[in-house]
Amino acid sequence: MQRKITYIGVGILFIFALAFSAYKLMNARDYQLFGNITSHIETHEKVIALTFDDGPTHQTDAILSLLDNYNVKATFFLIGKDIEANPEEAKKIAAAGHQIGNHTYSHKRMVLKGPSFIKNEIEKTDVLIANLGYSKVPVIRPPYGKKLIGLPYYLKKHHRETITWNLEPDTYYTEAKDKVAYVKENVQPGSILLMHPMYDATGNELQAIEDVLQALMDDGYTFVTIEELQKLQK
Ligand SMILES: [Zn+2]
């Protein structure tokens, strides 16, 4: 009886340890079981990649004109169903010469999903992106940065890059000035910055982006796309 209870105890501990590891793995920004994942690069050059998640939405014009004012190319991780909803906006992003990434078709958590679901989420969005006149293979960013086994396995098999981030001001702050202070404090050469201007009704996020651009340029940083950043990887 005593021994049986011990076995059950060990079993429960094991399950907890397994669940905890799976949780850590699912959320890790710079590790996955299969294939390349990049949250930043190692370099001494003062370069940073500005990346936007979600959309496109009707905010696109404002974002593009801000980037144009600062002569910056960014990387836009677009959602397939949003490209279908706002095709003109998506075309403008491609035409302006920004890098486009695949942020899946439906923006669901790519965890505990079957292979055909994952394949469809990526490939349907690839086709929508190609139809914008974007001829490169899009890098991938999983929604909410979450992935476990199925998505990394698919991406490895298809030689596709997973791109996460190491600066996420929107996770911690709402005020533009706090976001800028956080980025200035934590930026390092080779960082990947994630921001979310596509649903910005108040202009607060655009202001934060503008202030980040200004502050880091004043500090000697050059903004590059993910593709340009990866070429600088030692
Ligand atoms: Zn997203």
GROMACS .gro file of C-alpha atoms and ligand atoms in nm:
model
  235
    1MET     CA    1   0.000   0.000   0.000
    2GLN     CA    2   0.277   0.237   0.108
    3ARG     CA    3   0.470   0.162  -0.209
    4LYS     CA    4   0.162   0.215  -0.424
    5ILE     CA    5   0.112   0.560  -0.275
    6THR     CA    6   0.477   0.643  -0.345
    7TYR     CA    7   0.435   0.537  -0.707
    8ILE     CA    8   0.127   0.756  -0.742
    9GLY     CA    9   0.314   1.048  -0.583
   10VAL     CA   10   0.605   1.011  -0.821
   11GLY     CA   11   0.362   0.980  -1.112
   12ILE     CA   12   0.187   1.303  -1.016
   13LEU     CA   13   0.518   1.485  -0.978
   14PHE     CA   14   0.627   1.358  -1.317
   15ILE     CA   15   0.308   1.484  -1.480
   16PHE     CA   16   0.353   1.826  -1.319
   17ALA     CA   17   0.715   1.843  -1.436
   18LEU     CA   18   0.609   1.745  -1.787
   19ALA     CA   19   0.328   2.004  -1.797
   20PHE     CA   20   0.565   2.272  -1.668
   21SER     CA   21   0.828   2.187  -1.931
   22ALA     CA   22   0.567   2.190  -2.207
   23TYR     CA   23   0.446   2.530  -2.088
   24LYS     CA   24   0.802   2.669  -2.087
   25LEU     CA   25   0.867   2.521  -2.430
   26MET     CA   26   0.545   2.660  -2.575
   27ASN     CA   27   0.633   3.014  -2.466
   28ALA     CA   28   1.012   3.013  -2.518
   29ARG     CA   29   1.120   3.300  -2.743
   30ASP     CA   30   1.454   3.154  -2.844
   31TYR     CA   31   1.417   2.778  -2.828
   32GLN     CA   32   1.205   2.521  -3.005
   33LEU     CA   33   1.233   2.148  -3.066
   34PHE     CA   34   1.284   2.166  -3.443
   35GLY     CA   35   1.417   2.426  -3.683
   36ASN     CA   36   1.561   2.774  -3.657
   37ILE     CA   37   1.414   3.029  -3.419
   38THR     CA   38   1.547   3.383  -3.383
   39SER     CA   39   1.461   3.631  -3.107
   40HIS     CA   40   1.764   3.857  -3.172
   41ILE     CA   41   2.109   3.828  -3.327
   42GLU     CA   42   2.456   3.864  -3.178
   43THR     CA   43   2.633   4.165  -3.327
   44HIS     CA   44   2.830   4.471  -3.221
   45GLU     CA   45   2.660   4.685  -3.486
   46LYS     CA   46   2.388   4.915  -3.360
   47VAL     CA   47   2.107   4.764  -3.564
   48ILE     CA   48   1.752   4.679  -3.460
   49ALA     CA   49   1.460   4.522  -3.646
   50LEU     CA   50   1.120   4.686  -3.599
   51THR     CA   51   0.844   4.427  -3.643
   52PHE     CA   52   0.465   4.465  -3.641
   53ASP     CA   53   0.218   4.189  -3.566
   54ASP     CA   54  -0.135   4.145  -3.704
   55GLY     CA   55  -0.344   4.312  -3.971
   56PRO     CA   56  -0.342   4.466  -4.218
   57THR     CA   57  -0.616   4.706  -4.107
   58HIS     CA   58  -0.723   5.057  -4.200
   59GLN     CA   59  -0.437   5.187  -3.987
   60THR     CA   60  -0.195   5.086  -4.262
   61ASP     CA   61  -0.170   5.426  -4.433
   62ALA     CA   62  -0.075   5.601  -4.109
   63ILE     CA   63   0.188   5.339  -4.029
   64LEU     CA   64   0.339   5.349  -4.377
   65SER     CA   65   0.361   5.725  -4.381
   66LEU     CA   66   0.530   5.729  -4.038
   67LEU     CA   67   0.791   5.476  -4.158
   68ASP     CA   68   0.837   5.678  -4.476
   69ASN     CA   69   0.904   5.996  -4.276
   70TYR     CA   70   1.186   5.818  -4.095
   71ASN     CA   71   1.301   5.632  -4.406
   72VAL     CA   72   1.270   5.300  -4.224
   73LYS     CA   73   1.181   4.956  -4.358
   74ALA     CA   74   1.000   4.733  -4.109
   75THR     CA   75   0.879   4.373  -4.108
   76PHE     CA   76   0.502   4.318  -4.105
   77PHE     CA   77   0.369   3.982  -3.981
   78LEU     CA   78   0.033   3.968  -4.154
   79ILE     CA   79  -0.268   3.748  -4.077
   80GLY     CA   80  -0.415   3.562  -4.377
   81LYS     CA   81  -0.777   3.642  -4.302
   82ASP     CA   82  -0.690   4.011  -4.251
   83ILE     CA   83  -0.517   4.016  -4.592
   84GLU     CA   84  -0.843   3.881  -4.738
   85ALA     CA   85  -1.041   4.148  -4.553
   86ASN     CA   86  -0.808   4.437  -4.647
   87PRO     CA   87  -0.629   4.341  -4.967
   88GLU     CA   88  -0.552   4.698  -5.073
   89GLU     CA   89  -0.379   4.772  -4.744
   90ALA     CA   90  -0.173   4.456  -4.776
   91LYS     CA   91  -0.068   4.550  -5.130
   92LYS     CA   92   0.048   4.891  -5.011
   93ILE     CA   93   0.277   4.729  -4.754
   94ALA     CA   94   0.433   4.507  -5.021
   95ALA     CA   95   0.459   4.793  -5.271
   96ALA     CA   96   0.637   5.013  -5.014
   97GLY     CA   97   0.918   4.756  -4.996
   98HIS     CA   98   0.873   4.635  -4.640
   99GLN     CA   99   0.942   4.275  -4.545
  100ILE     CA  100   0.632   4.060  -4.500
  101GLY     CA  101   0.606   3.768  -4.263
  102ASN     CA  102   0.341   3.497  -4.224
  103HIS     CA  103   0.144   3.524  -3.896
  104THR     CA  104  -0.089   3.231  -3.988
  105TYR     CA  105  -0.433   3.245  -4.147
  106SER     CA  106  -0.663   3.259  -3.845
  107HIS     CA  107  -0.432   3.376  -3.562
  108LYS     CA  108  -0.513   3.082  -3.336
  109ARG     CA  109  -0.264   2.937  -3.090
  110MET     CA  110  -0.060   2.684  -3.291
  111VAL     CA  111  -0.057   2.442  -3.001
  112LEU     CA  112  -0.223   2.099  -2.987
  113LYS     CA  113  -0.333   2.134  -3.350
  114GLY     CA  114  -0.306   1.860  -3.612
  115PRO     CA  115  -0.056   1.863  -3.902
  116SER     CA  116  -0.318   1.941  -4.167
  117PHE     CA  117  -0.449   2.238  -3.968
  118ILE     CA  118  -0.098   2.380  -3.933
  119LYS     CA  119  -0.010   2.319  -4.298
  120ASN     CA  120  -0.326   2.494  -4.408
  121GLU     CA  121  -0.272   2.794  -4.176
  122ILE     CA  122   0.077   2.854  -4.317
  123GLU     CA  123   0.027   2.765  -4.682
  124LYS     CA  124  -0.301   2.950  -4.732
  125THR     CA  125  -0.131   3.263  -4.596
  126ASP     CA  126   0.178   3.205  -4.814
  127VAL     CA  127  -0.048   3.212  -5.121
  128LEU     CA  128  -0.222   3.532  -5.007
  129ILE     CA  129   0.118   3.697  -4.949
  130ALA     CA  130   0.252   3.581  -5.288
  131ASN     CA  131  -0.059   3.727  -5.450
  132LEU     CA  132   0.043   4.070  -5.318
  133GLY     CA  133   0.339   4.055  -5.553
  134TYR     CA  134   0.574   3.960  -5.269
  135SER     CA  135   0.815   3.711  -5.421
  136LYS     CA  136   1.028   3.608  -5.118
  137VAL     CA  137   0.957   3.318  -4.884
  138PRO     CA  138   0.789   3.477  -4.580
  139VAL     CA  139   0.941   3.420  -4.237
  140ILE     CA  140   0.697   3.287  -3.978
  141ARG     CA  141   0.583   3.423  -3.645
  142PRO     CA  142   0.341   3.205  -3.445
  143PRO     CA  143   0.046   3.393  -3.291
  144TYR     CA  144   0.121   3.489  -2.929
  145GLY     CA  145   0.468   3.339  -2.990
  146LYS     CA  146   0.320   3.000  -2.897
  147LYS     CA  147   0.437   2.676  -3.052
  148LEU     CA  148   0.507   2.328  -2.922
  149ILE     CA  149   0.573   2.040  -3.159
  150GLY     CA  150   0.351   2.048  -3.467
  151LEU     CA  151   0.439   2.395  -3.597
  152PRO     CA  152   0.820   2.372  -3.545
  153TYR     CA  153   0.813   2.026  -3.703
  154TYR     CA  154   0.633   2.157  -4.011
  155LEU     CA  155   0.865   2.459  -4.038
  156LYS     CA  156   1.179   2.252  -4.006
  157LYS     CA  157   1.055   2.013  -4.273
  158HIS     CA  158   0.993   2.304  -4.507
  159HIS     CA  159   1.315   2.493  -4.417
  160ARG     CA  160   1.126   2.793  -4.283
  161GLU     CA  161   1.251   3.041  -4.025
  162THR     CA  162   1.065   3.120  -3.702
  163ILE     CA  163   1.108   3.478  -3.586
  164THR     CA  164   1.016   3.588  -3.233
  165TRP     CA  165   1.139   3.900  -3.050
  166ASN     CA  166   1.330   4.012  -2.744
  167LEU     CA  167   1.167   4.351  -2.687
  168GLU     CA  168   0.792   4.367  -2.621
  169PRO     CA  169   0.692   4.705  -2.474
  170ASP     CA  170   0.320   4.647  -2.539
  171THR     CA  171   0.322   4.351  -2.299
  172TYR     CA  172   0.428   4.565  -2.004
  173TYR     CA  173   0.314   4.923  -2.071
  174THR     CA  174   0.026   5.122  -2.216
  175GLU     CA  175   0.165   5.477  -2.217
  176ALA     CA  176   0.390   5.578  -2.507
  177LYS     CA  177   0.650   5.734  -2.276
  178ASP     CA  178   0.678   5.417  -2.067
  179LYS     CA  179   0.718   5.202  -2.380
  180VAL     CA  180   0.995   5.426  -2.509
  181ALA     CA  181   1.173   5.423  -2.172
  182TYR     CA  182   1.153   5.041  -2.163
  183VAL     CA  183   1.295   5.009  -2.515
  184LYS     CA  184   1.578   5.255  -2.447
  185GLU     CA  185   1.665   5.068  -2.128
  186ASN     CA  186   1.660   4.717  -2.278
  187VAL     CA  187   1.771   4.758  -2.640
  188GLN     CA  188   2.090   4.585  -2.751
  189PRO     CA  189   2.260   4.568  -3.090
  190GLY     CA  190   2.072   4.300  -3.287
  191SER     CA  191   1.741   4.329  -3.100
  192ILE     CA  192   1.404   4.244  -3.251
  193LEU     CA  193   1.130   4.482  -3.135
  194LEU     CA  194   0.764   4.379  -3.148
  195MET     CA  195   0.488   4.642  -3.164
  196HIS     CA  196   0.115   4.638  -3.252
  197PRO     CA  197   0.002   4.949  -3.442
  198MET     CA  198  -0.276   4.785  -3.645
  199TYR     CA  199  -0.557   4.824  -3.392
  200ASP     CA  200  -0.440   5.159  -3.259
  201ALA     CA  201  -0.758   5.367  -3.226
  202THR     CA  202  -0.606   5.640  -3.008
  203GLY     CA  203  -0.281   5.704  -3.191
  204ASN     CA  204  -0.096   5.608  -2.873
  205GLU     CA  205   0.092   5.318  -3.036
  206LEU     CA  206   0.190   5.523  -3.340
  207GLN     CA  207   0.322   5.789  -3.105
  208ALA     CA  208   0.521   5.523  -2.918
  209ILE     CA  209   0.667   5.395  -3.246
  210GLU     CA  210   0.761   5.745  -3.358
  211ASP     CA  211   0.926   5.821  -3.024
  212VAL     CA  212   1.116   5.489  -3.033
  213LEU     CA  213   1.238   5.562  -3.387
  214GLN     CA  214   1.355   5.906  -3.281
  215ALA     CA  215   1.517   5.796  -2.954
  216LEU     CA  216   1.709   5.503  -3.101
  217MET     CA  217   1.821   5.695  -3.410
  218ASP     CA  218   1.951   5.968  -3.178
  219ASP     CA  219   2.139   5.690  -2.999
  220GLY     CA  220   2.303   5.582  -3.328
  221TYR     CA  221   2.079   5.284  -3.413
  222THR     CA  222   1.988   5.184  -3.768
  223PHE     CA  223   1.651   5.016  -3.828
  224VAL     CA  224   1.664   4.712  -4.056
  225THR     CA  225   1.431   4.437  -4.173
  226ILE     CA  226   1.453   4.083  -4.034
  227GLU     CA  227   1.617   3.972  -4.357
  228GLU     CA  228   1.885   4.242  -4.325
  229LEU     CA  229   1.933   4.160  -3.958
  230GLN     CA  230   1.984   3.789  -4.029
  231LYS     CA  231   2.259   3.872  -4.280
  232LEU     CA  232   2.452   4.038  -3.996
  233GLN     CA  233   2.440   3.726  -3.777
  234LYS     CA  234   2.795   3.622  -3.698
  235ZN      ZN  235  -0.055   3.839  -3.340
   0.00000   0.00000   0.00000
